[in-house]
Coordinates of C-alpha atoms and ligand atoms in Angstrom, one line a residue:
X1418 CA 22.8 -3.1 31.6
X1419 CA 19.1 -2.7 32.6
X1420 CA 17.0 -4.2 30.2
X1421 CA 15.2 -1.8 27.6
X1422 CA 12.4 -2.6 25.8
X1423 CA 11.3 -1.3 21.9
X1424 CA 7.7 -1.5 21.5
X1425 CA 6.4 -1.0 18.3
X1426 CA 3.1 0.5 18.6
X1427 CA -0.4 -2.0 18.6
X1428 CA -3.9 -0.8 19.3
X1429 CA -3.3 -1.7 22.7
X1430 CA -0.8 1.1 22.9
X1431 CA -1.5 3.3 20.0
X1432 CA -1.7 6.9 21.0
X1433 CA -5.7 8.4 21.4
X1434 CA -6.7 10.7 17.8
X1435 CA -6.0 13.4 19.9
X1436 CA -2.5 12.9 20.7
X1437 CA 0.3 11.7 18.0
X1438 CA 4.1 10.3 19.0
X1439 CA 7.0 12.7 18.0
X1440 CA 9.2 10.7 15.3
X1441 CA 12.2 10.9 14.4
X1442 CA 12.8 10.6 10.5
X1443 CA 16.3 8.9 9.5
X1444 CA 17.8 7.9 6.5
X1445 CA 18.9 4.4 6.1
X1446 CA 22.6 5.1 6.5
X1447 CA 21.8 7.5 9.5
X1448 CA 20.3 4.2 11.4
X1449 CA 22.5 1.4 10.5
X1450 CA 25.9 3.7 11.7
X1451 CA 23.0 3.8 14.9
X1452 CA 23.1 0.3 15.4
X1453 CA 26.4 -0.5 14.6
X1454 CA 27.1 1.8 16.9
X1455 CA 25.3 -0.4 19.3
X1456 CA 26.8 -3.3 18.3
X1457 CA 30.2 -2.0 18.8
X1458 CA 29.7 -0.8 22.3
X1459 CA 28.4 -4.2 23.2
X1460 CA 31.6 -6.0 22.3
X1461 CA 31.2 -7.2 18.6
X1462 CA 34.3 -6.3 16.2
X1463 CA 33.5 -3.2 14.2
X1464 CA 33.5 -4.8 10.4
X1465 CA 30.7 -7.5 11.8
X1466 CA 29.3 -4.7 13.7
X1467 CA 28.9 -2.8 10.6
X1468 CA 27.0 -6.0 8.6
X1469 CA 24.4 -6.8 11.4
X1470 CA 23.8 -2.9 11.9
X1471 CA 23.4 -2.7 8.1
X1472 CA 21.1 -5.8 8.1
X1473 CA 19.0 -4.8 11.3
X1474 CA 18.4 -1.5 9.5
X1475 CA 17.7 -3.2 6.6
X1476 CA 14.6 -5.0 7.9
X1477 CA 13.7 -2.1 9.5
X1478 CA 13.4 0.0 6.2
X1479 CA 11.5 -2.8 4.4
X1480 CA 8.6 -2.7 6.9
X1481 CA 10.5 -5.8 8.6
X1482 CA 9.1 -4.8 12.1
X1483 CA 9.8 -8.2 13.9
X1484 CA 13.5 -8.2 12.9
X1485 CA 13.8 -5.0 12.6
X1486 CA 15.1 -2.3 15.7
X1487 CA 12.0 -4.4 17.9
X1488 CA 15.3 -7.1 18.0
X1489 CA 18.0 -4.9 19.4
X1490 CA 17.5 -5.8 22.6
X1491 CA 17.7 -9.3 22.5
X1492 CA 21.2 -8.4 20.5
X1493 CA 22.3 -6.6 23.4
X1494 CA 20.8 -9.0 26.5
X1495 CA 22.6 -11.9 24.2
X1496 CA 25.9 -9.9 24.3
X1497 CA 25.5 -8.7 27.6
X1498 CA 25.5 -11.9 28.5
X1499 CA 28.2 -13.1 27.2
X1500 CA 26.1 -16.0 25.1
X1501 CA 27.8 -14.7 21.6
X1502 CA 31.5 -14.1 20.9
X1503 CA 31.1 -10.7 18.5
X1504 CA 34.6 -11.1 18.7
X1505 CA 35.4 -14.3 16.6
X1506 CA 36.5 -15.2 13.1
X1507 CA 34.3 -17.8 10.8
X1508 CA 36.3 -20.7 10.1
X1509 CA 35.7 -21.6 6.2
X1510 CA 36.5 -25.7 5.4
X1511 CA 36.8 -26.6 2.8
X1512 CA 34.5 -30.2 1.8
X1513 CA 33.9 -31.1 -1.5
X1514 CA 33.4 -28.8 -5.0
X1515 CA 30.3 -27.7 -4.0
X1516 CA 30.2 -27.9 -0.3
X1517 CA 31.5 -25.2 1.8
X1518 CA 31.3 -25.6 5.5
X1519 CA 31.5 -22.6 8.5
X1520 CA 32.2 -23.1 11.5
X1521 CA 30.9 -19.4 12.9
X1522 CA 32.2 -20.5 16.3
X1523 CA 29.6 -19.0 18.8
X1524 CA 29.7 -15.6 16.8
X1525 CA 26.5 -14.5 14.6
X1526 CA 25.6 -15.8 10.8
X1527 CA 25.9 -12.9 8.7
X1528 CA 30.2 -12.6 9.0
X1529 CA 29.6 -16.2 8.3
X1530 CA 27.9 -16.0 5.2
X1531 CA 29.6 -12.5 4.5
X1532 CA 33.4 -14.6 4.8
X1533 CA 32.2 -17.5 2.6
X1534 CA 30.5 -15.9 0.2
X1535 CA 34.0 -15.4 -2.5
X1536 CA 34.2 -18.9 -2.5
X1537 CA 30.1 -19.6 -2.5
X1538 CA 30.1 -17.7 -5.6
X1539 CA 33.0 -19.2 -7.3
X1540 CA 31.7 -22.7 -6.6
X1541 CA 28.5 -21.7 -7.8
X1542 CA 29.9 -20.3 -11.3
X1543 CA 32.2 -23.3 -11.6
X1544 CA 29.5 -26.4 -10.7
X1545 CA 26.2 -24.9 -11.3
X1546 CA 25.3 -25.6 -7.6
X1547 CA 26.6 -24.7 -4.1
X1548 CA 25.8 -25.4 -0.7
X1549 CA 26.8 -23.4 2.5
X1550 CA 26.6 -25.3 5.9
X1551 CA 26.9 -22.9 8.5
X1552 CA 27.3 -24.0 12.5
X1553 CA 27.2 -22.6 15.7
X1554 CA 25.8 -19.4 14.7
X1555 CA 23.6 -17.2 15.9
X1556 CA 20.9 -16.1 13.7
X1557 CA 18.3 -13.3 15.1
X1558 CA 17.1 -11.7 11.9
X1559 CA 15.2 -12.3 8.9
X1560 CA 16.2 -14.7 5.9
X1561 CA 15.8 -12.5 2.9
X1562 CA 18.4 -10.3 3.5
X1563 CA 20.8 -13.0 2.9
X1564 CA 19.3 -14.6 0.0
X1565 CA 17.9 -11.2 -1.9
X1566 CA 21.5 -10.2 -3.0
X1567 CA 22.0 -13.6 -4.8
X1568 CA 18.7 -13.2 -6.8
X1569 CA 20.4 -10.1 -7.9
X1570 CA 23.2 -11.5 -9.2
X1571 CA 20.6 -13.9 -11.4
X1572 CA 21.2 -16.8 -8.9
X1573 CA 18.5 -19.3 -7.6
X1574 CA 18.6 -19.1 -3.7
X1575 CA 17.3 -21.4 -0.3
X1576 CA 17.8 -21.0 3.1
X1577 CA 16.7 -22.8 6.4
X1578 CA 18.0 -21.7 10.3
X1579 CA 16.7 -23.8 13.1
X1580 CA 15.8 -21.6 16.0
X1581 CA 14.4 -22.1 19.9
X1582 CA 12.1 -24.7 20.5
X1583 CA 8.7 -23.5 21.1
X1584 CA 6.8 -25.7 18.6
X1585 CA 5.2 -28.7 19.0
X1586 CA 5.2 -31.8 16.6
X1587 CA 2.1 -33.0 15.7
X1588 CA 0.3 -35.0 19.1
X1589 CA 3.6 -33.8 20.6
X1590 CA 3.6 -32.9 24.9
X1591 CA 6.3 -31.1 24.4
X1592 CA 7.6 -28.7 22.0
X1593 CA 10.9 -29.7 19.3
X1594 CA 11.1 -27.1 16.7
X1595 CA 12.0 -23.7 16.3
X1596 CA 9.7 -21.5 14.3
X1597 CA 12.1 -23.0 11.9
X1598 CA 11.9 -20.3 8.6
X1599 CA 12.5 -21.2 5.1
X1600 CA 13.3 -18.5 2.5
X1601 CA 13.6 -18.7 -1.4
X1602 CA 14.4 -16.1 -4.0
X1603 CA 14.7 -16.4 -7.3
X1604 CA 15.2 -14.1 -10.0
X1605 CA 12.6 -11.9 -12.6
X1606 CA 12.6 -11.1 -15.6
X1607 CA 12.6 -7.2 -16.1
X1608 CA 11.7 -6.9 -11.8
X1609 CA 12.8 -7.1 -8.3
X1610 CA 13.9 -10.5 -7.6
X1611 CA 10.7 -12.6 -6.0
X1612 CA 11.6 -13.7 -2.4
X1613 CA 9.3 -15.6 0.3
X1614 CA 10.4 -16.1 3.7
X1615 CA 8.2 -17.4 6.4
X1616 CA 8.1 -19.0 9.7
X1617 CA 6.8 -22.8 9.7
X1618 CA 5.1 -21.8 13.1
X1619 CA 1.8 -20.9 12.3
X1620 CA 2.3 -17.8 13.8
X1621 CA 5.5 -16.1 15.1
X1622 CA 6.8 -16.1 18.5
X1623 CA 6.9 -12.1 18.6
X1624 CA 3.1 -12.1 18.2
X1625 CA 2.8 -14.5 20.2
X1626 CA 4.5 -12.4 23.4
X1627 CA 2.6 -9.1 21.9
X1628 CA -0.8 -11.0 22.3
X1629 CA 0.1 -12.3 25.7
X1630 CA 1.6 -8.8 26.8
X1631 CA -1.9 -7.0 25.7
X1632 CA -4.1 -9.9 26.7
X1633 CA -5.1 -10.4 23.2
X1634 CA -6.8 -13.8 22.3
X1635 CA -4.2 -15.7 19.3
X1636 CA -6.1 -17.1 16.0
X1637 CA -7.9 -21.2 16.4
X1638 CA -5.0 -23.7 15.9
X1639 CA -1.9 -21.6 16.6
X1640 CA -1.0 -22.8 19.9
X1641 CA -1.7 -25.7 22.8
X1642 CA -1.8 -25.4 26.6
X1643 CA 1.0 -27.5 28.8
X1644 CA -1.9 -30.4 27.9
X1645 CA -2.1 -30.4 24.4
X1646 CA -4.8 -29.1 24.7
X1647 CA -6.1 -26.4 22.0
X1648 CA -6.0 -22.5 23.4
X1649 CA -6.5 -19.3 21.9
X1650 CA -4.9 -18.3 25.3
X1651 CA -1.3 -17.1 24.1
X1652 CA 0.2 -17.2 28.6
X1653 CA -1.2 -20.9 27.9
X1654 CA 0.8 -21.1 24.7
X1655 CA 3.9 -19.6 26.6
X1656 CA 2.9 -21.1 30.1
X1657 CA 4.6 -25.2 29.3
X1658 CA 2.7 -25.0 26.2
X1659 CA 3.5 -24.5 22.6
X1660 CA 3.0 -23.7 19.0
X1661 CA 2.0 -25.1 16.2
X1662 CA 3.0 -25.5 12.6
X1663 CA 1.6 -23.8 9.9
X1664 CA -0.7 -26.3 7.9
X1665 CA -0.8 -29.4 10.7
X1666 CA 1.1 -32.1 9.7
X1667 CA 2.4 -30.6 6.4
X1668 CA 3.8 -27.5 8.0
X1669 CA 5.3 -30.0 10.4
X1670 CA 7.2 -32.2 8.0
X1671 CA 9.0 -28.7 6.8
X1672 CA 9.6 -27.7 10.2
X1673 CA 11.1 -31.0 10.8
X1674 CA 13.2 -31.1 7.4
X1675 CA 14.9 -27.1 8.4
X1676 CA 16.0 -29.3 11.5
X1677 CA 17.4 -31.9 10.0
X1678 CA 19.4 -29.3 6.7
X1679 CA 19.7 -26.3 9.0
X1680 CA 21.1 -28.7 12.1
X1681 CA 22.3 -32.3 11.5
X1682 CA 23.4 -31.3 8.3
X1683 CA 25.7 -28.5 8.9
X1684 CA 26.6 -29.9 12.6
X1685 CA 24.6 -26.7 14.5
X1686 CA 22.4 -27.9 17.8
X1687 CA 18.9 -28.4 16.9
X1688 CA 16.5 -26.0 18.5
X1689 CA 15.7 -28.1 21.5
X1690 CA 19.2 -28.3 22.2
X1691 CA 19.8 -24.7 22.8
X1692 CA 20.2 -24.2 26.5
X1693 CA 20.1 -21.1 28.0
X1694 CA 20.4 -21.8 31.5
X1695 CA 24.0 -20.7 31.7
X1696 CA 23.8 -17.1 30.2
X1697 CA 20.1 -15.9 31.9
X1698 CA 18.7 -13.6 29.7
X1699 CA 20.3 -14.1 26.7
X1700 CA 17.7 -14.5 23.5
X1701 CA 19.4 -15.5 20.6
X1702 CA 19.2 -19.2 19.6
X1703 CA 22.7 -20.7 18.5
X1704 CA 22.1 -23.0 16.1
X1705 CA 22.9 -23.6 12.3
X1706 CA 22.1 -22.3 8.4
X1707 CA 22.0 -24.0 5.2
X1708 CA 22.0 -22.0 2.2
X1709 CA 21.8 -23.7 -1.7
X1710 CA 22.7 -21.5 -4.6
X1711 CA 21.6 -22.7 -7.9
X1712 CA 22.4 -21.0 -11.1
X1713 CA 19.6 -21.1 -13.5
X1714 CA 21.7 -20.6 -16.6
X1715 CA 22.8 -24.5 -15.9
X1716 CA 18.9 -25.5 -16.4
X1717 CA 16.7 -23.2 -18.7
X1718 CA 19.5 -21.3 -19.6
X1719 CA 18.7 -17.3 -20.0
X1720 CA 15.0 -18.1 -20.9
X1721 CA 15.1 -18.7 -16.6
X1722 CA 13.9 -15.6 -15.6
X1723 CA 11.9 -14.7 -18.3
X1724 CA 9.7 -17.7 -17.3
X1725 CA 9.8 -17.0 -14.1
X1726 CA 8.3 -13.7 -15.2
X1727 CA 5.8 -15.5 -17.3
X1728 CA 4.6 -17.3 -14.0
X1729 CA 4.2 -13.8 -12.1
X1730 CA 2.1 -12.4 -14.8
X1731 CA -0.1 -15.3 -15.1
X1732 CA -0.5 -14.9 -11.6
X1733 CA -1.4 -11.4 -11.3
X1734 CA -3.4 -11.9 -14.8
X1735 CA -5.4 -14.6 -12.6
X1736 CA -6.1 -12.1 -9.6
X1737 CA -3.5 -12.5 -7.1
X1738 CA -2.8 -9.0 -6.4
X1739 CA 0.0 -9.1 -3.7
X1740 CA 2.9 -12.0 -3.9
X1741 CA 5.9 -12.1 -1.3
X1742 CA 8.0 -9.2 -1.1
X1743 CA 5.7 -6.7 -2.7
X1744 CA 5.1 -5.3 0.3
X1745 CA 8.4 -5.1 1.8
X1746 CA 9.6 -3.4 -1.9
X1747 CA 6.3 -0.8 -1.7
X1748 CA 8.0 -0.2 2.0
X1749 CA 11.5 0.3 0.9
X1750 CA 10.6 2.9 -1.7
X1751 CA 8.7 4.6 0.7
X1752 CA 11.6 4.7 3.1
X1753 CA 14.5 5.5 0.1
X1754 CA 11.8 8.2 -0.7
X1755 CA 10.7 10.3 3.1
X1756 CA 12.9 8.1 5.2
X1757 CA 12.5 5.4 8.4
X1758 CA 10.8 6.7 11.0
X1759 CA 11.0 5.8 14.5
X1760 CA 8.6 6.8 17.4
X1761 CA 11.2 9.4 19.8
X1762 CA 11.1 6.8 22.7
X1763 CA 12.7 4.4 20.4
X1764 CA 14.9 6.4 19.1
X1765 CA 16.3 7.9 22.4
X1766 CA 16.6 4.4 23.7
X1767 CA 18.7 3.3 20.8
X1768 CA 21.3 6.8 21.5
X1769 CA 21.4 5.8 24.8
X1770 CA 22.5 1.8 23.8
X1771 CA 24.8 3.4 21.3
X1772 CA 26.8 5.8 23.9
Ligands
NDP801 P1 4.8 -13.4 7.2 O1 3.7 -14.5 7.4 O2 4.5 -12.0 7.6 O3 5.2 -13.4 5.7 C1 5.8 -14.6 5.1 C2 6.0 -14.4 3.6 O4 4.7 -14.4 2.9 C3 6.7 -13.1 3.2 O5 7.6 -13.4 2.2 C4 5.5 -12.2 2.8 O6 5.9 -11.2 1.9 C5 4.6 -13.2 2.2 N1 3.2 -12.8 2.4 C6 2.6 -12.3 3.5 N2 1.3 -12.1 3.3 C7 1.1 -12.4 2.0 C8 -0.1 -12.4 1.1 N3 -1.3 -12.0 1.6 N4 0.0 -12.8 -0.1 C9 1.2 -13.2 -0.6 N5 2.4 -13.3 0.1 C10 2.3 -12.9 1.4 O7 6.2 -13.9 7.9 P2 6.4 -14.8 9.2 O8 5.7 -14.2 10.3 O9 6.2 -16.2 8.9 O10 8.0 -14.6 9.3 C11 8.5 -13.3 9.5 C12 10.0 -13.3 9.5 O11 10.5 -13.9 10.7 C13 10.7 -14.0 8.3 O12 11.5 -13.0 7.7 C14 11.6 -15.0 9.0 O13 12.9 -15.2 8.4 C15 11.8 -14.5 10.3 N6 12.1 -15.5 11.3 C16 13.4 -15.6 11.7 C17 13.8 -16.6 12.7 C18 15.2 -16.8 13.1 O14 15.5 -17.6 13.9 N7 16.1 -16.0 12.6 C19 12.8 -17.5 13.3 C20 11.4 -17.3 12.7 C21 11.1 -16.3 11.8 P3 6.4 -9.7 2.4 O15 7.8 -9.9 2.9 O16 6.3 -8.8 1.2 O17 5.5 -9.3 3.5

């Protein structure tokens, strides 16, 4: 399968005021039967197909971009490869009260976390707390989409996933970490649950190839040259080089801690241990997830989310207009409302994945 390429448009590529791309509008069940579609015709079994097309499409309609239909691709380049099994079942053990473990056995997270989650649940009603250790998985999308769901069901919600190593430790000549994300989403009061999910890289590694690709400077302190030296240059960045974390040290001590509860914990390779010199061309890092469900009612009891709520307005009252996930929740309505649209080329190079 020749390799395609999805490029979202930048101003580097943006079409002149004179011209405009044809789009194509869908509705969100009209693209994820798309890219399950995909899925399906690249070997994964149709009922995980169905959840990653579903979650790829739900990125996508939330404004998602980087995880969104930008990632099918690598999906497909991964499978083609033969670097994931779409074909394999989780394996749920079964540890302590609350301590489920997965092994996802070189398949993807989500029918991980989608075969656990029964038992997550009851744990989490029976002990107040739960923890899901997922291994060997691959993980190519976004956090939130796993933890939003839990918010809605009035439960406290982390998650960490180690990913490719492409950051570098503080001082560090080489890089360690992934862009290593961390996502938490808790429930509101009266609202949409609140979720945050960011990389600890201080910026992401899709940028990173976008600036590179358009010959775009990157922002002071994102990335060092195959030196350590410090470069806005993002081919030095990609050239031996590497990223940084998010907030020096700091953001380093969080990148380090997703290694050690999204890796050595849950018994998934850390991100410098991902090897992809046997499958050329394959993108997706296999590595591990932690997720920790806490139910509120154990703590504050149903005052929870009403404080919570209290928090947010004091917030906004104090002048900070935007907080995570209002923008991907402005972009959902939006899409529920006219619809996702894709630029034609896009769209015609997903058909032609899909058939
Ligand atoms: P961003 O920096 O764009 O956003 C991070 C978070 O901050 C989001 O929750 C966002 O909310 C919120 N936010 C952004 N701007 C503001 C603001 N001005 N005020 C308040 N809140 C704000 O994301 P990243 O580039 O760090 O990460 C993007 C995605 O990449 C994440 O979903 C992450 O899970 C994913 N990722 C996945 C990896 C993997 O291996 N699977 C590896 C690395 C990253 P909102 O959502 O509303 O924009």
């Amino acid at each position: 399968m020749a390799a395609v390429e999805l490029r979202r448009q930048t101003p580097a590529n943006a079409p002149s005021p004179h011209e405009s791309p044809a789009m194509a509008t869908l509705d969100f069940d009209t693209l994820a039967d798309l890219l399950t579609r995909i899925f399906i015709r690249h070997g994964v079994a149709a009922e995980h197909a169905a959840l990653l097309g579903r979650n790829c499409a739900t990125c996508e309609r939330d404004g998602a971009h980087s995880h969104g239909v930008f990632r099918i691709p690598g999906y497909v380049a991964s499978l083609d490869a033969g670097w994931i099994d779409g074909q394999v079942r989780p394996v749920m053990e079964d540890c302590a009260p609350s301590f489920l473990r997965v092994d996802a056995a070189n398949g993807f997270a989500q029918p991980a976390l989608a075969a656990a989650r029964p038992a997550l649940l009851a744990r989490v009603a029976r002990n107040g707390v739960a923890l899901l250790a997922i291994r060997r998985s691959h993980h190519f999308s976004a956090l939130w989409p796993d933890l939003e769901p839990f918010a809605d069901q009035g439960l406290v919600a982390l998650s960490m996933v180690a990913g490719i190593a492409g950051v570098m430790p503080p001082g560090a000549r080489k890089p360690v970490f992934g862009t290593n994300p961390i996502a938490f989403a808790t429930p509101v009061a009266g609202a949409r649950p609140l979720v945050f999910d960011l990389a600890t890289s201080a910026m992401s590694n899709g940028d990173l190839r976008i600036a590179a690709r358009e010959g775009r400077a990157i922002p002071p302190d994102s990335g060092v040259d195959r030196a350590g030296r410090m470069t806005t240059d993002p081919k030095a960045v990609l050239d031996g080089g590497g990223l940084l974390t998010f907030g020096g040290y700091k953001g380093a001590s969080i990148a380090l801690m997703v290694e050690i509860l999204a890796s050595a914990l849950t018994g998934g390779q850390f991100s410098a241990e991902v090897d992809f010199s046997t499958h050329p061309g394959a993108e997706t890092p296999c590595t591990g997830q932690v997720i920790i469900l806490i139910d509120p009612a154990c703590g504050a009891g149903a005052a929870f989310a009403d404080r919570v709520a209290t928090l947010i307005a004091m917030l906004r009252e104090a002048g900070q207009e935007r907080l995570p996930s209002d923008r991907r929740y402005a972009n959902r309505a939006r899409a529920e409302r006219d619809g996702i649209t894709l630029d034609d080329a896009t769209h015609e190079a997903l058909t032609r994945l899909a058939s």
